[in-house]
MMTF fields as JSON, N, C-alpha, C and O atoms, coordinates in Angstrom:
{
  "mmtfVersion": "1.0.0",
  "mmtfProducer": "UNKNOWN",
  "numBonds": 683,
  "numAtoms": 684,
  "numGroups": 171,
  "numChains": 1,
  "numModels": 1,
  "chainsPerModel": [1],
  "groupsPerChain": [171],
  "chainIdList": ["A"],
  "bondAtomList": [4, 2, 8, 6, 12, 10, 16, 14, 20, 18, 24, 22, 28, 26, 32, 30, 36, 34, 40, 38, 44, 42, 48, 46, 52, 50, 56, 54, 60, 58, 64, 62, 68, 66, 72, 70, 76, 74, 80, 78, 84, 82, 88, 86, 92, 90, 96, 94, 100, 98, 104, 102, 108, 106, 112, 110, 116, 114, 120, 118, 124, 122, 128, 126, 132, 130, 136, 134, 140, 138, 144, 142, 148, 146, 152, 150, 156, 154, 160, 158, 164, 162, 168, 166, 172, 170, 176, 174, 180, 178, 184, 182, 188, 186, 192, 190, 196, 194, 200, 198, 204, 202, 208, 206, 212, 210, 216, 214, 220, 218, 224, 222, 228, 226, 232, 230, 236, 234, 240, 238, 244, 242, 248, 246, 252, 250, 256, 254, 260, 258, 264, 262, 268, 266, 272, 270, 276, 274, 280, 278, 284, 282, 288, 286, 292, 290, 296, 294, 300, 298, 304, 302, 308, 306, 312, 310, 316, 314, 320, 318, 324, 322, 328, 326, 332, 330, 336, 334, 340, 338, 344, 342, 348, 346, 352, 350, 356, 354, 360, 358, 364, 362, 368, 366, 372, 370, 376, 374, 380, 378, 384, 382, 388, 386, 392, 390, 396, 394, 400, 398, 404, 402, 408, 406, 412, 410, 416, 414, 420, 418, 424, 422, 428, 426, 432, 430, 436, 434, 440, 438, 444, 442, 448, 446, 452, 450, 456, 454, 460, 458, 464, 462, 468, 466, 472, 470, 476, 474, 480, 478, 484, 482, 488, 486, 492, 490, 496, 494, 500, 498, 504, 502, 508, 506, 512, 510, 516, 514, 520, 518, 524, 522, 528, 526, 532, 530, 536, 534, 540, 538, 544, 542, 548, 546, 552, 550, 556, 554, 560, 558, 564, 562, 568, 566, 572, 570, 576, 574, 580, 578, 584, 582, 588, 586, 592, 590, 596, 594, 600, 598, 604, 602, 608, 606, 612, 610, 616, 614, 620, 618, 624, 622, 628, 626, 632, 630, 636, 634, 640, 638, 644, 642, 648, 646, 652, 650, 656, 654, 660, 658, 664, 662, 668, 666, 672, 670, 676, 674, 680, 678],
  "bondOrderList": [1, 1, 1, 1, 1, 1, 1, 1, 1, 1, 1, 1, 1, 1, 1, 1, 1, 1, 1, 1, 1, 1, 1, 1, 1, 1, 1, 1, 1, 1, 1, 1, 1, 1, 1, 1, 1, 1, 1, 1, 1, 1, 1, 1, 1, 1, 1, 1, 1, 1, 1, 1, 1, 1, 1, 1, 1, 1, 1, 1, 1, 1, 1, 1, 1, 1, 1, 1, 1, 1, 1, 1, 1, 1, 1, 1, 1, 1, 1, 1, 1, 1, 1, 1, 1, 1, 1, 1, 1, 1, 1, 1, 1, 1, 1, 1, 1, 1, 1, 1, 1, 1, 1, 1, 1, 1, 1, 1, 1, 1, 1, 1, 1, 1, 1, 1, 1, 1, 1, 1, 1, 1, 1, 1, 1, 1, 1, 1, 1, 1, 1, 1, 1, 1, 1, 1, 1, 1, 1, 1, 1, 1, 1, 1, 1, 1, 1, 1, 1, 1, 1, 1, 1, 1, 1, 1, 1, 1, 1, 1, 1, 1, 1, 1, 1, 1, 1, 1, 1, 1],
  "groupList": [{"groupName": "UNK", "atomNameList": ["N", "CA", "C", "O"], "elementList": ["N", "C", "C", "O"], "formalChargeList": [0, 0, 0, 0], "bondAtomList": [1, 0, 2, 1, 3, 2], "bondOrderList": [1, 1, 2], "singleLetterCode": "X", "chemCompType": "L-PEPTIDE LINKING"}],
  "groupTypeList": [0, 0, 0, 0, 0, 0, 0, 0, 0, 0, 0, 0, 0, 0, 0, 0, 0, 0, 0, 0, 0, 0, 0, 0, 0, 0, 0, 0, 0, 0, 0, 0, 0, 0, 0, 0, 0, 0, 0, 0, 0, 0, 0, 0, 0, 0, 0, 0, 0, 0, 0, 0, 0, 0, 0, 0, 0, 0, 0, 0, 0, 0, 0, 0, 0, 0, 0, 0, 0, 0, 0, 0, 0, 0, 0, 0, 0, 0, 0, 0, 0, 0, 0, 0, 0, 0, 0, 0, 0, 0, 0, 0, 0, 0, 0, 0, 0, 0, 0, 0, 0, 0, 0, 0, 0, 0, 0, 0, 0, 0, 0, 0, 0, 0, 0, 0, 0, 0, 0, 0, 0, 0, 0, 0, 0, 0, 0, 0, 0, 0, 0, 0, 0, 0, 0, 0, 0, 0, 0, 0, 0, 0, 0, 0, 0, 0, 0, 0, 0, 0, 0, 0, 0, 0, 0, 0, 0, 0, 0, 0, 0, 0, 0, 0, 0, 0, 0, 0, 0, 0, 0],
  "groupIdList": [1, 2, 3, 4, 5, 6, 7, 8, 9, 10, 11, 12, 13, 14, 15, 16, 17, 18, 19, 20, 21, 22, 23, 24, 25, 26, 27, 28, 29, 30, 31, 32, 33, 34, 35, 36, 37, 38, 39, 40, 41, 42, 43, 44, 45, 46, 47, 48, 49, 50, 51, 52, 53, 54, 55, 56, 57, 58, 59, 60, 61, 62, 63, 64, 65, 66, 67, 68, 69, 70, 71, 72, 73, 74, 75, 76, 77, 78, 79, 80, 81, 82, 83, 84, 85, 86, 87, 88, 89, 90, 91, 92, 93, 94, 95, 96, 97, 98, 99, 100, 101, 102, 103, 104, 105, 106, 107, 108, 109, 110, 111, 112, 113, 114, 115, 116, 117, 118, 119, 120, 121, 122, 123, 124, 125, 126, 127, 128, 129, 130, 131, 132, 133, 134, 135, 136, 137, 138, 139, 140, 141, 142, 143, 144, 145, 146, 147, 148, 149, 150, 151, 152, 153, 154, 155, 156, 157, 158, 159, 160, 161, 162, 163, 164, 165, 166, 167, 168, 169, 170, 171],
  "secStructList": [7, 3, 3, 3, 3, 3, 7, 6, 6, 1, 1, 3, 3, 3, 3, 3, 7, 1, 6, 6, 7, 3, 3, 3, 3, 3, 3, 3, 3, 3, 3, 3, 1, 1, 3, 3, 3, 3, 3, 3, 3, 3, 7, 7, 7, 7, 1, 1, 7, 3, 3, 3, 3, 3, 3, 3, 3, 3, 3, 6, 6, 6, 3, 3, 3, 3, 3, 3, 3, 3, 6, 6, 1, 3, 3, 3, 3, 3, 3, 3, 3, 6, 6, 3, 3, 3, 3, 3, 3, 3, 3, 3, 3, 7, 1, 1, 7, 7, 6, 6, 3, 3, 3, 3, 3, 3, 3, 3, 3, 6, 6, 3, 3, 3, 3, 3, 3, 6, 6, 3, 3, 3, 3, 3, 3, 3, 7, 7, 1, 7, 1, 1, 3, 3, 3, 3, 3, 3, 3, 3, 3, 7, 1, 1, 7, 1, 7, 3, 3, 3, 3, 3, 3, 3, 3, 3, 3, 3, 7, 7, 2, 2, 2, 2, 2, 2, 2, 2, 2, 2, 7],
  "xCoordList": [67.125, 66.7, 65.533, 65.069, 65.075, 64.157, 64.305, 64.869, 63.863, 64.005, 62.753, 62.323, 62.204, 61.075, 61.709, 62.18, 61.746, 62.384, 61.227, 60.503, 61.101, 60.273, 61.018, 62.181, 60.375, 60.979, 60.67, 59.548, 61.655, 61.574, 60.557, 59.944, 60.389, 59.445, 57.985, 57.02, 57.807, 56.538, 56.397, 56.864, 55.8, 55.564, 56.756, 57.614, 56.515, 57.513, 57.964, 57.24, 59.228, 59.847, 60.059, 60.685, 59.551, 59.773, 60.797, 60.517, 61.825, 62.853, 63.079, 63.203, 63.155, 63.513, 64.844, 65.082, 65.645, 67.082, 67.229, 68.262, 66.243, 66.368, 65.328, 64.225, 65.846, 64.902, 63.733, 63.92, 62.549, 61.482, 61.203, 61.119, 61.079, 60.738, 59.498, 59.114, 58.788, 57.312, 57.381, 57.505, 57.251, 57.304, 56.365, 55.815, 56.087, 55.068, 55.369, 56.009, 54.826, 55.157, 53.592, 52.662, 53.576, 52.232, 51.913, 52.796, 50.68, 50.061, 49.401, 48.292, 50.101, 49.743, 48.355, 47.717, 47.845, 46.437, 45.967, 46.712, 44.54, 43.654, 43.329, 43.776, 42.571, 42.045, 40.774, 40.006, 40.598, 39.581, 38.596, 39.042, 37.466, 36.402, 36.216, 37.017, 35.123, 34.731, 35.559, 35.658, 36.027, 36.842, 36.89, 36.634, 37.26, 37.595, 39.069, 39.507, 39.74, 41.18, 41.549, 41.124, 42.28, 42.903, 44.245, 44.692, 44.914, 46.455, 47.14, 46.594, 48.059, 48.909, 50.307, 51.092, 50.534, 51.8, 52.517, 51.895, 53.931, 54.822, 55.828, 56.29, 56.364, 57.418, 58.584, 58.501, 59.507, 60.644, 61.521, 62.132, 61.505, 62.596, 61.68, 60.704, 62.121, 61.427, 61.93, 61.1, 62.988, 63.575, 63.139, 62.738, 63.119, 62.701, 61.136, 60.366, 60.842, 59.291, 59.001, 59.562, 58.195, 57.857, 56.319, 55.69, 55.78, 54.479, 54.325, 55.243, 53.275, 53.057, 51.56, 50.771, 51.104, 49.871, 49.549, 50.176, 48.551, 48.287, 47.772, 47.034, 48.248, 47.534, 46.323, 46.463, 45.005, 43.994, 43.4, 43.409, 42.905, 42.484, 43.533, 43.239, 44.687, 45.748, 45.689, 45.555, 45.78, 45.669, 47.249, 47.377, 48.233, 49.551, 49.943, 49.343, 50.913, 51.252, 50.784, 51.443, 49.587, 49.039, 47.769, 47.388, 46.96, 45.639, 45.474, 45.645, 45.074, 44.93, 44.471, 44.602, 43.912, 43.67, 44.866, 45.487, 45.242, 46.205, 45.815, 45.324, 46.048, 45.941, 47.342, 47.997, 47.757, 49.083, 48.851, 48.074, 49.378, 49.467, 51.063, 51.98, 51.249, 52.492, 53.021, 52.241, 54.329, 54.76, 54.569, 54.882, 54.102, 53.792, 52.282, 51.792, 51.544, 49.959, 49.114, 48.084, 49.416, 48.472, 48.034, 48.779, 47.031, 46.429, 46.092, 45.739, 46.211, 46.039, 45.393, 45.783, 44.433, 43.905, 44.15, 43.705, 44.791, 45.047, 44.339, 44.195, 43.925, 43.541, 44.681, 45.186, 44.948, 45.905, 45.386, 45.168, 45.152, 44.528, 45.324, 45.604, 45.744, 46.735, 48.071, 48.696, 48.491, 49.674, 49.702, 50.726, 48.535, 48.384, 47.638, 46.474, 48.317, 47.645, 46.754, 46.994, 45.808, 45.016, 44.595, 44.295, 44.553, 44.173, 42.554, 41.737, 42.316, 40.912, 40.654, 39.637, 41.602, 41.611, 43.09, 43.964, 43.4, 44.704, 45.24, 44.384, 46.401, 46.829, 45.935, 45.634, 45.523, 44.472, 44.966, 45.587, 44.834, 45.329, 44.54, 43.323, 45.3, 44.466, 43.716, 44.145, 42.7, 41.981, 42.723, 42.177, 43.812, 44.658, 46.135, 46.391, 47.052, 48.45, 48.844, 48.373, 49.729, 50.203, 51.298, 51.339, 52.196, 53.444, 54.263, 54.556, 54.619, 55.397, 54.73, 55.323, 53.479, 52.549, 51.071, 50.586, 50.431, 49.101, 48.348, 48.903, 46.919, 46.172, 45.168, 44.428, 45.211, 44.53, 43.378, 43.581, 42.191, 41.062, 40.413, 40.155, 40.184, 39.67, 38.509, 38.665, 37.403, 36.428, 36.194, 35.919, 36.353, 36.017, 34.842, 34.992, 33.594, 32.484, 31.896, 31.448, 31.949, 31.595, 32.516, 33.711, 32.096, 32.884, 33.265, 33.934, 32.769, 32.904, 34.001, 34.097, 34.886, 35.876, 35.788, 35.65, 35.872, 35.762, 37.108, 37.674, 37.578, 38.917, 38.976, 38.582, 39.523, 39.723, 41.302, 41.949, 41.723, 43.047, 42.871, 42.216, 43.47, 43.348, 41.9, 41.572, 41.111, 39.627, 38.967, 38.054, 39.412, 38.58, 38.442, 39.392, 37.092, 36.928, 37.922, 38.189, 38.489, 39.439, 39.099, 39.503, 38.365, 38.233, 37.069, 36.909, 36.375, 35.191, 35.366, 35.668, 35.199, 35.22, 34.637, 34.38, 34.478, 33.954, 34.848, 35.151, 35.184, 36.165, 35.837, 35.816, 35.533, 35.289, 36.364, 36.084, 37.718, 38.778, 39.0, 39.122, 39.054, 39.275, 38.107, 37.556, 37.821, 36.642, 37.163, 36.446, 38.478, 38.858, 40.424, 40.986, 40.964, 42.468, 43.094, 42.397, 44.545, 45.26, 45.52, 45.159, 46.021, 46.388, 47.874, 48.492, 48.504, 49.897, 50.287, 49.724, 51.218, 51.884, 52.689, 53.478, 52.643, 53.387, 53.97, 53.451, 55.086, 55.857, 56.351, 56.758, 56.272, 56.798, 57.9, 57.772, 58.88, 60.011, 60.0, 59.815, 60.162, 60.161, 61.748, 62.676, 61.851, 63.138, 64.155, 65.328, 63.617, 64.418, 65.61, 66.672, 65.357, 66.375, 66.522, 65.709, 67.502, 67.904, 67.057, 66.62, 66.877, 66.224, 64.864, 64.69, 63.947, 62.791, 62.303, 62.391, 61.758, 61.398, 59.931, 59.444, 59.249, 57.931, 57.804, 58.285, 57.103, 56.77, 55.253, 54.355, 55.06, 53.571, 53.591, 54.086, 52.96, 52.77, 51.742, 51.873, 50.634, 49.33, 48.631, 48.577, 48.0, 46.953, 45.754, 45.907, 44.745, 43.537, 42.654, 42.337, 42.244, 41.377, 40.316, 40.489, 39.024, 37.764, 37.041, 36.803, 36.669, 35.935, 34.721, 34.086, 34.154, 32.72, 31.816, 31.95, 30.808, 29.968, 29.207, 29.135, 28.74, 27.928, 28.798, 28.429, 30.171, 31.121, 31.634, 31.86, 31.747, 32.201, 31.123, 31.475, 29.947, 28.832, 28.615, 28.13, 29.009, 28.853, 29.904, 29.688, 31.253, 32.248, 31.974, 32.218, 31.477, 31.096, 30.128, 30.377, 28.955, 28.046, 28.594, 28.138, 29.39, 29.973, 30.737, 30.6, 31.536, 32.372, 31.402, 31.84],
  "yCoordList": [-28.227, -29.116, -30.134, -30.961, -30.031, -30.905, -31.212, -30.393, -32.281, -32.689, -33.597, -34.515, -33.341, -33.989, -34.63, -33.878, -36.09, -36.702, -37.671, -38.264, -37.791, -38.731, -40.047, -40.097, -41.131, -42.436, -43.226, -43.206, -43.897, -44.657, -45.714, -46.069, -46.244, -47.395, -46.76, -47.524, -45.44, -44.917, -44.122, -44.568, -42.985, -42.206, -40.963, -40.617, -40.525, -39.241, -39.625, -40.258, -39.258, -39.434, -38.016, -37.176, -37.756, -36.598, -36.721, -37.452, -36.079, -36.112, -34.99, -33.905, -35.139, -33.937, -34.215, -35.339, -33.304, -33.382, -32.415, -31.761, -32.332, -31.439, -31.894, -32.368, -31.678, -31.988, -30.845, -29.644, -31.417, -30.702, -29.593, -28.383, -30.206, -29.653, -29.871, -31.036, -29.144, -29.336, -28.481, -27.267, -29.582, -29.004, -29.651, -30.668, -29.053, -29.48, -29.038, -28.018, -29.939, -29.704, -29.435, -30.241, -28.126, -27.715, -28.347, -28.642, -28.579, -28.942, -27.54, -27.182, -26.899, -25.269, -25.214, -24.166, -26.239, -26.157, -27.58, -28.557, -27.589, -26.723, -26.332, -26.97, -25.306, -25.038, -25.997, -26.255, -26.475, -27.225, -26.648, -26.172, -26.733, -26.559, -27.927, -28.368, -28.6, -29.899, -31.028, -30.981, -31.882, -33.185, -34.169, -34.036, -35.421, -36.64, -36.968, -36.693, -37.582, -37.694, -39.197, -39.549, -39.996, -41.221, -41.288, -41.047, -41.588, -41.657, -42.985, -43.451, -43.508, -44.511, -43.938, -43.43, -44.05, -43.576, -44.442, -45.311, -44.488, -45.402, -44.876, -43.791, -45.507, -44.91, -46.044, -47.146, -45.734, -46.692, -47.048, -48.109, -46.091, -46.134, -46.228, -45.501, -47.223, -47.419, -46.476, -46.19, -46.023, -45.216, -43.916, -43.31, -43.322, -41.83, -41.76, -42.713, -40.549, -40.208, -39.127, -38.033, -39.403, -38.454, -38.69, -39.594, -37.973, -38.081, -37.699, -37.047, -38.008, -37.617, -37.357, -37.999, -36.574, -36.338, -35.351, -35.269, -34.559, -33.418, -32.188, -32.215, -31.068, -29.777, -29.765, -30.084, -29.378, -29.267, -27.857, -27.134, -27.481, -26.066, -24.942, -23.865, -25.327, -24.411, -22.843, -22.752, -21.852, -20.539, -20.02, -19.433, -20.276, -19.807, -20.632, -21.658, -20.139, -20.739, -20.241, -20.386, -19.651, -19.026, -19.573, -19.468, -20.218, -20.639, -21.806, -21.798, -23.066, -24.297, -25.257, -25.021, -26.376, -27.615, -28.591, -28.47, -29.418, -30.578, -31.709, -31.587, -32.951, -34.185, -34.874, -34.948, -35.381, -36.05, -37.323, -37.369, -38.453, -39.7, -40.023, -39.875, -40.46, -40.634, -42.07, -42.93, -42.307, -43.751, -44.542, -45.733, -43.989, -44.846, -44.991, -45.368, -44.722, -45.086, -44.114, -44.526, -42.757, -41.81, -40.739, -40.532, -40.178, -39.212, -37.812, -37.82, -36.748, -35.528, -34.602, -34.743, -33.708, -32.758, -31.413, -31.224, -30.51, -29.011, -28.062, -28.359, -26.956, -25.995, -24.793, -24.654, -24.049, -23.048, -21.769, -21.726, -20.733, -19.499, -18.37, -18.202, -17.502, -16.451, -16.917, -16.201, -18.114, -18.62, -19.215, -19.714, -19.169, -19.664, -21.078, -21.158, -22.179, -23.529, -23.742, -23.132, -24.51, -24.984, -26.367, -26.687, -27.277, -28.535, -28.703, -28.238, -29.389, -29.752, -31.126, -31.385, -32.019, -33.411, -33.608, -33.731, -33.642, -33.772, -35.314, -36.149, -35.676, -37.073, -38.052, -38.135, -38.834, -39.879, -41.111, -41.011, -42.398, -43.534, -43.893, -43.704, -44.491, -44.9, -46.238, -47.004, -46.554, -47.833, -49.036, -50.087, -49.112, -50.326, -49.771, -48.57, -50.772, -50.404, -49.927, -50.459, -48.9, -48.188, -48.994, -49.298, -49.376, -50.006, -49.324, -48.137, -49.951, -49.302, -48.505, -47.975, -48.415, -47.684, -47.478, -47.961, -46.808, -46.695, -46.189, -45.535, -46.572, -45.943, -44.736, -44.952, -43.595, -42.492, -42.004, -41.714, -41.901, -41.451, -40.256, -40.394, -39.127, -38.143, -37.409, -37.286, -36.943, -36.306, -35.017, -35.008, -33.881, -32.583, -32.0, -31.634, -31.836, -31.317, -30.205, -30.381, -29.102, -27.816, -27.846, -28.055, -27.662, -27.712, -28.998, -28.989, -30.158, -31.467, -32.223, -32.249, -32.887, -33.54, -35.082, -35.293, -36.07, -37.38, -38.065, -37.759, -38.843, -39.413, -41.032, -41.438, -41.877, -43.159, -43.583, -43.124, -44.389, -45.063, -46.471, -47.154, -46.911, -48.367, -48.959, -49.993, -48.017, -48.346, -48.619, -49.444, -47.896, -47.89, -46.419, -45.641, -46.107, -44.851, -44.358, -45.135, -43.169, -42.736, -41.514, -41.316, -40.465, -39.313, -38.551, -38.815, -37.762, -36.868, -35.657, -35.68, -34.514, -33.123, -32.145, -32.35, -30.985, -29.869, -28.568, -28.291, -27.904, -26.643, -26.02, -26.645, -24.532, -23.771, -22.735, -21.65, -23.063, -22.079, -21.648, -20.458, -22.672, -22.326, -23.014, -24.063, -22.284, -22.86, -23.342, -24.031, -22.929, -23.36, -23.15, -22.214, -23.943, -23.698, -25.001, -25.946, -24.999, -25.836, -27.268, -27.283, -28.193, -29.46, -29.641, -29.298, -30.184, -30.237, -31.529, -31.797, -32.132, -33.355, -32.881, -31.981, -33.392, -32.732, -33.871, -34.987, -33.553, -34.459, -33.604, -32.446, -34.26, -33.598, -34.512, -35.722, -33.825, -34.592, -34.146, -32.965, -34.921, -34.492, -34.562, -34.682, -34.467, -34.301, -35.605, -35.501, -36.653, -38.015, -38.253, -38.727, -37.898, -38.173, -36.968, -36.063, -36.823, -35.777, -35.88, -34.876, -37.111, -37.362, -38.186, -39.079, -37.771, -38.528, -38.493, -37.516, -39.736, -40.03, -40.439, -41.012, -40.144, -40.664, -40.785, -39.932, -41.925, -42.091, -41.861, -42.326, -41.121, -41.042, -41.714, -41.228, -43.09, -44.062, -43.741, -43.998, -43.162, -43.027, -42.031, -41.85, -41.265, -40.182, -39.974, -39.853, -39.944, -39.771, -38.666, -38.702, -37.712, -36.562, -36.483, -36.357, -36.572, -36.58, -35.254, -35.0, -34.375, -33.13, -32.988, -31.974, -33.944, -33.861, -33.941, -34.834, -33.021, -32.993, -34.355, -34.78, -34.932, -36.248, -37.268, -37.985, -37.428, -38.399, -37.965, -38.847, -36.786, -36.342, -36.558, -36.806, -36.484, -36.894, -38.321, -38.763, -39.104, -40.572, -41.028, -41.939, -40.386, -40.882, -40.563, -41.316, -39.427, -38.83, -39.712, -40.214, -40.047, -41.081, -42.402, -43.071, -42.746, -44.143, -44.153, -45.08, -43.099, -43.078, -42.517, -42.401],
  "zCoordList": [7.553, 8.527, 8.027, 8.811, 6.662, 6.124, 4.679, 3.954, 4.223, 2.975, 2.382, 3.081, 1.148, 0.62, -0.654, -1.507, -0.838, -1.904, -2.413, -1.614, -3.764, -4.451, -4.43, -4.831, -3.968, -4.042, -5.315, -5.822, -5.797, -7.084, -7.075, -8.081, -5.804, -5.421, -5.42, -5.431, -5.408, -5.203, -3.982, -2.934, -4.01, -2.755, -2.583, -3.395, -1.444, -1.007, 0.246, 1.015, 0.548, 1.759, 2.34, 1.693, 3.53, 4.165, 5.415, 6.364, 5.376, 6.449, 7.146, 6.58, 8.456, 9.311, 9.983, 10.427, 10.062, 10.449, 11.671, 11.81, 12.51, 13.675, 14.746, 14.476, 16.037, 17.162, 17.347, 17.153, 17.741, 18.18, 16.98, 17.19, 15.723, 14.506, 13.942, 14.046, 13.402, 12.759, 11.309, 11.145, 10.299, 8.838, 8.149, 8.573, 6.921, 5.93, 4.58, 4.324, 3.622, 2.175, 1.683, 1.73, 1.221, 0.602, -0.628, -1.433, -0.833, -2.256, -2.686, -2.288, -3.425, -3.7, -4.372, -4.27, -5.038, -5.744, -5.544, -5.476, -5.451, -5.445, -3.902, -2.949, -3.798, -2.288, -2.026, -2.952, -0.829, -0.529, 0.649, 1.693, 0.404, 1.504, 2.132, 2.956, 1.718, 2.156, 1.187, -0.04, 1.945, 1.299, 2.094, 3.291, 1.496, 2.066, 1.576, 0.459, 2.566, 2.162, 2.703, 3.803, 1.972, 2.2, 1.94, 0.818, 2.853, 2.606, 3.223, 4.224, 2.818, 3.324, 3.783, 2.982, 5.014, 5.541, 6.142, 6.753, 6.164, 6.725, 7.538, 7.184, 8.757, 9.415, 9.186, 9.73, 8.465, 8.154, 9.405, 9.529, 10.256, 11.403, 12.704, 12.889, 13.586, 14.77, 15.877, 16.74, 15.968, 16.931, 17.165, 16.171, 18.265, 18.466, 18.522, 18.403, 18.709, 18.81, 17.702, 17.769, 16.764, 15.756, 15.318, 15.867, 14.445, 13.973, 12.586, 12.089, 11.844, 10.546, 10.272, 10.966, 9.432, 9.012, 8.032, 6.976, 8.347, 7.189, 7.892, 8.876, 7.274, 7.452, 6.554, 5.373, 7.086, 6.352, 6.288, 7.285, 5.164, 4.961, 5.34, 5.86, 5.025, 5.375, 4.658, 3.438, 5.362, 4.735, 5.273, 6.348, 4.512, 4.703, 6.017, 6.338, 6.683, 7.798, 9.219, 10.249, 9.129, 10.385, 10.72, 11.886, 9.757, 10.041, 9.279, 8.06, 10.071, 9.585, 10.692, 11.893, 10.164, 11.123, 10.97, 9.914, 11.73, 11.436, 12.22, 13.342, 11.585, 12.178, 12.127, 11.087, 13.349, 13.464, 13.985, 14.939, 13.556, 14.076, 14.495, 13.687, 15.793, 16.049, 15.698, 15.288, 15.864, 15.589, 16.852, 16.861, 17.863, 19.189, 19.287, 20.352, 18.274, 18.085, 18.72, 19.254, 18.751, 19.246, 18.14, 17.182, 18.257, 17.244, 18.008, 19.187, 17.341, 17.837, 16.6, 15.441, 16.954, 16.04, 16.688, 17.821, 16.088, 16.481, 15.484, 14.298, 16.006, 15.085, 15.435, 16.549, 14.39, 14.464, 13.949, 12.738, 14.649, 14.183, 14.597, 15.784, 13.587, 13.804, 14.402, 15.185, 14.023, 14.474, 15.794, 16.259, 16.437, 17.799, 17.854, 17.463, 18.338, 18.137, 19.318, 20.36, 19.235, 20.294, 20.001, 18.851, 21.066, 20.813, 20.714, 21.509, 19.684, 19.565, 20.1, 20.744, 19.82, 20.39, 20.899, 20.042, 22.109, 22.495, 22.294, 22.001, 22.415, 22.162, 22.773, 23.963, 21.73, 22.091, 21.585, 20.527, 22.134, 21.736, 20.527, 20.5, 19.359, 18.3, 18.506, 19.37, 17.826, 18.183, 17.851, 18.186, 17.284, 17.161, 16.951, 16.866, 16.879, 16.882, 15.454, 14.448, 15.417, 14.197, 13.723, 12.531, 14.532, 14.11, 13.011, 13.151, 12.012, 10.863, 9.882, 8.942, 10.096, 9.049, 9.402, 10.425, 8.601, 8.918, 7.667, 6.784, 7.656, 6.776, 7.35, 8.309, 6.749, 7.446, 6.594, 5.415, 7.133, 6.334, 7.194, 8.39, 6.51, 7.082, 6.236, 5.021, 6.837, 6.016, 6.868, 8.068, 6.019, 6.651, 6.006, 4.841, 6.607, 6.066, 6.943, 8.076, 6.32, 7.186, 8.364, 8.152, 9.55, 10.59, 11.339, 12.372, 10.716, 11.383, 10.615, 9.388, 11.567, 11.066, 11.638, 12.843, 10.732, 11.143, 10.821, 9.772, 11.539, 11.292, 11.708, 12.801, 10.679, 10.918, 10.616, 9.674, 11.43, 11.233, 11.085, 11.872, 10.053, 9.576, 9.759, 10.34, 9.1, 8.923, 10.145, 10.188, 11.298, 12.527, 12.952, 13.04, 13.219, 13.701, 14.754, 15.67, 14.724, 15.798, 16.29, 17.436, 15.687, 16.329, 15.56, 14.368, 16.086, 15.603, 16.297, 17.49, 15.636, 16.272, 15.255, 14.068, 16.014, 15.151, 15.502, 16.663, 14.54, 14.677, 13.395, 12.335, 13.54, 12.453, 12.262, 11.752, 12.695, 12.584, 11.124, 10.836, 10.169, 8.751, 7.92, 8.253, 6.82, 6.103, 4.664, 3.938, 4.29, 2.996, 2.92, 3.487, 2.297, 2.072, 1.513, 1.143, 1.469, 0.815, 1.724, 2.901, 1.248, 1.965, 1.915, 0.907, 2.997, 3.051, 4.06, 5.121, 3.54, 4.186, 5.21, 4.925, 6.582, 7.68, 8.415, 8.428, 9.038, 9.833, 11.096, 10.996, 12.197, 13.45, 14.171, 14.351, 14.512, 15.329, 16.822, 17.115, 17.575, 19.087, 19.51, 18.711, 20.838, 21.388, 21.488, 21.845, 21.173, 21.251, 20.377, 20.779, 19.196, 18.071, 17.299, 17.486, 16.405, 15.63, 14.265, 13.703, 13.814, 12.491, 12.619, 13.448, 11.704, 11.616, 10.158, 9.414, 9.839, 8.351, 8.367, 9.342, 7.298, 6.909, 5.506, 4.761, 5.022, 3.763, 3.455, 4.156, 2.37, 1.994, 0.822, -0.195, 0.88, -0.171, -1.047, -2.244, -0.572, -1.399, -0.825, 0.392, -1.777, -1.323, -2.264, -3.48, -1.752, -2.501, -1.958, -0.769, -2.723, -2.066, -3.006, -4.218, -2.335, -2.858, -2.537, -1.356, -3.528, -3.231, -3.795, -3.503, -4.697, -5.091, -4.02, -3.184, -3.934, -2.557, -2.33, -1.177, -3.175, -2.928, -2.429, -1.498, -3.082, -2.658, -1.009, -0.181, -0.752, 0.459, 1.52, 2.673, 1.226, 2.039, 2.254, 3.296, 1.173, 1.392, 2.222, 3.02, 2.104, 3.059, 4.606, 5.549, 4.653, 6.164, 6.664, 7.76, 6.039, 6.485, 6.78, 7.707, 6.163, 6.28, 7.634, 8.432, 7.861, 9.126, 10.323, 11.468]
}
């Protein structure tokens, strides 16, 4: 029901072929505690309802935080502990239109997470569910269509403590 393919034009395409499906592709190394992330994501198709983002500090498939931005311009942050999700920030409208793609910035420092979408502050929260773990590219498909696609065009992860703090202070 899912497929991750490297695109010759650059980036990765993550496709889901099932309704109401949440999947991710792990980056197995390294493990992160505090870090800043910047990514450029694109939704090549306008139909249906789906979202893309990242699992943060993932410890297997039972403990992690995740950020999702939907193709309809909404953002959510959830924490999953022992396989049970709870909303940290429920679906909230992004500060600007997402349209066909967006730039996502996230800074995770201690228990504080700051998120910007297209260089506009979008959310800030605290959650201490997980302290360290892997990063994963995630896509969620909802009930409207069988297929969903998202392109990850660019990703930068910064884990040097002074740089992470500079990113956090900036946002």
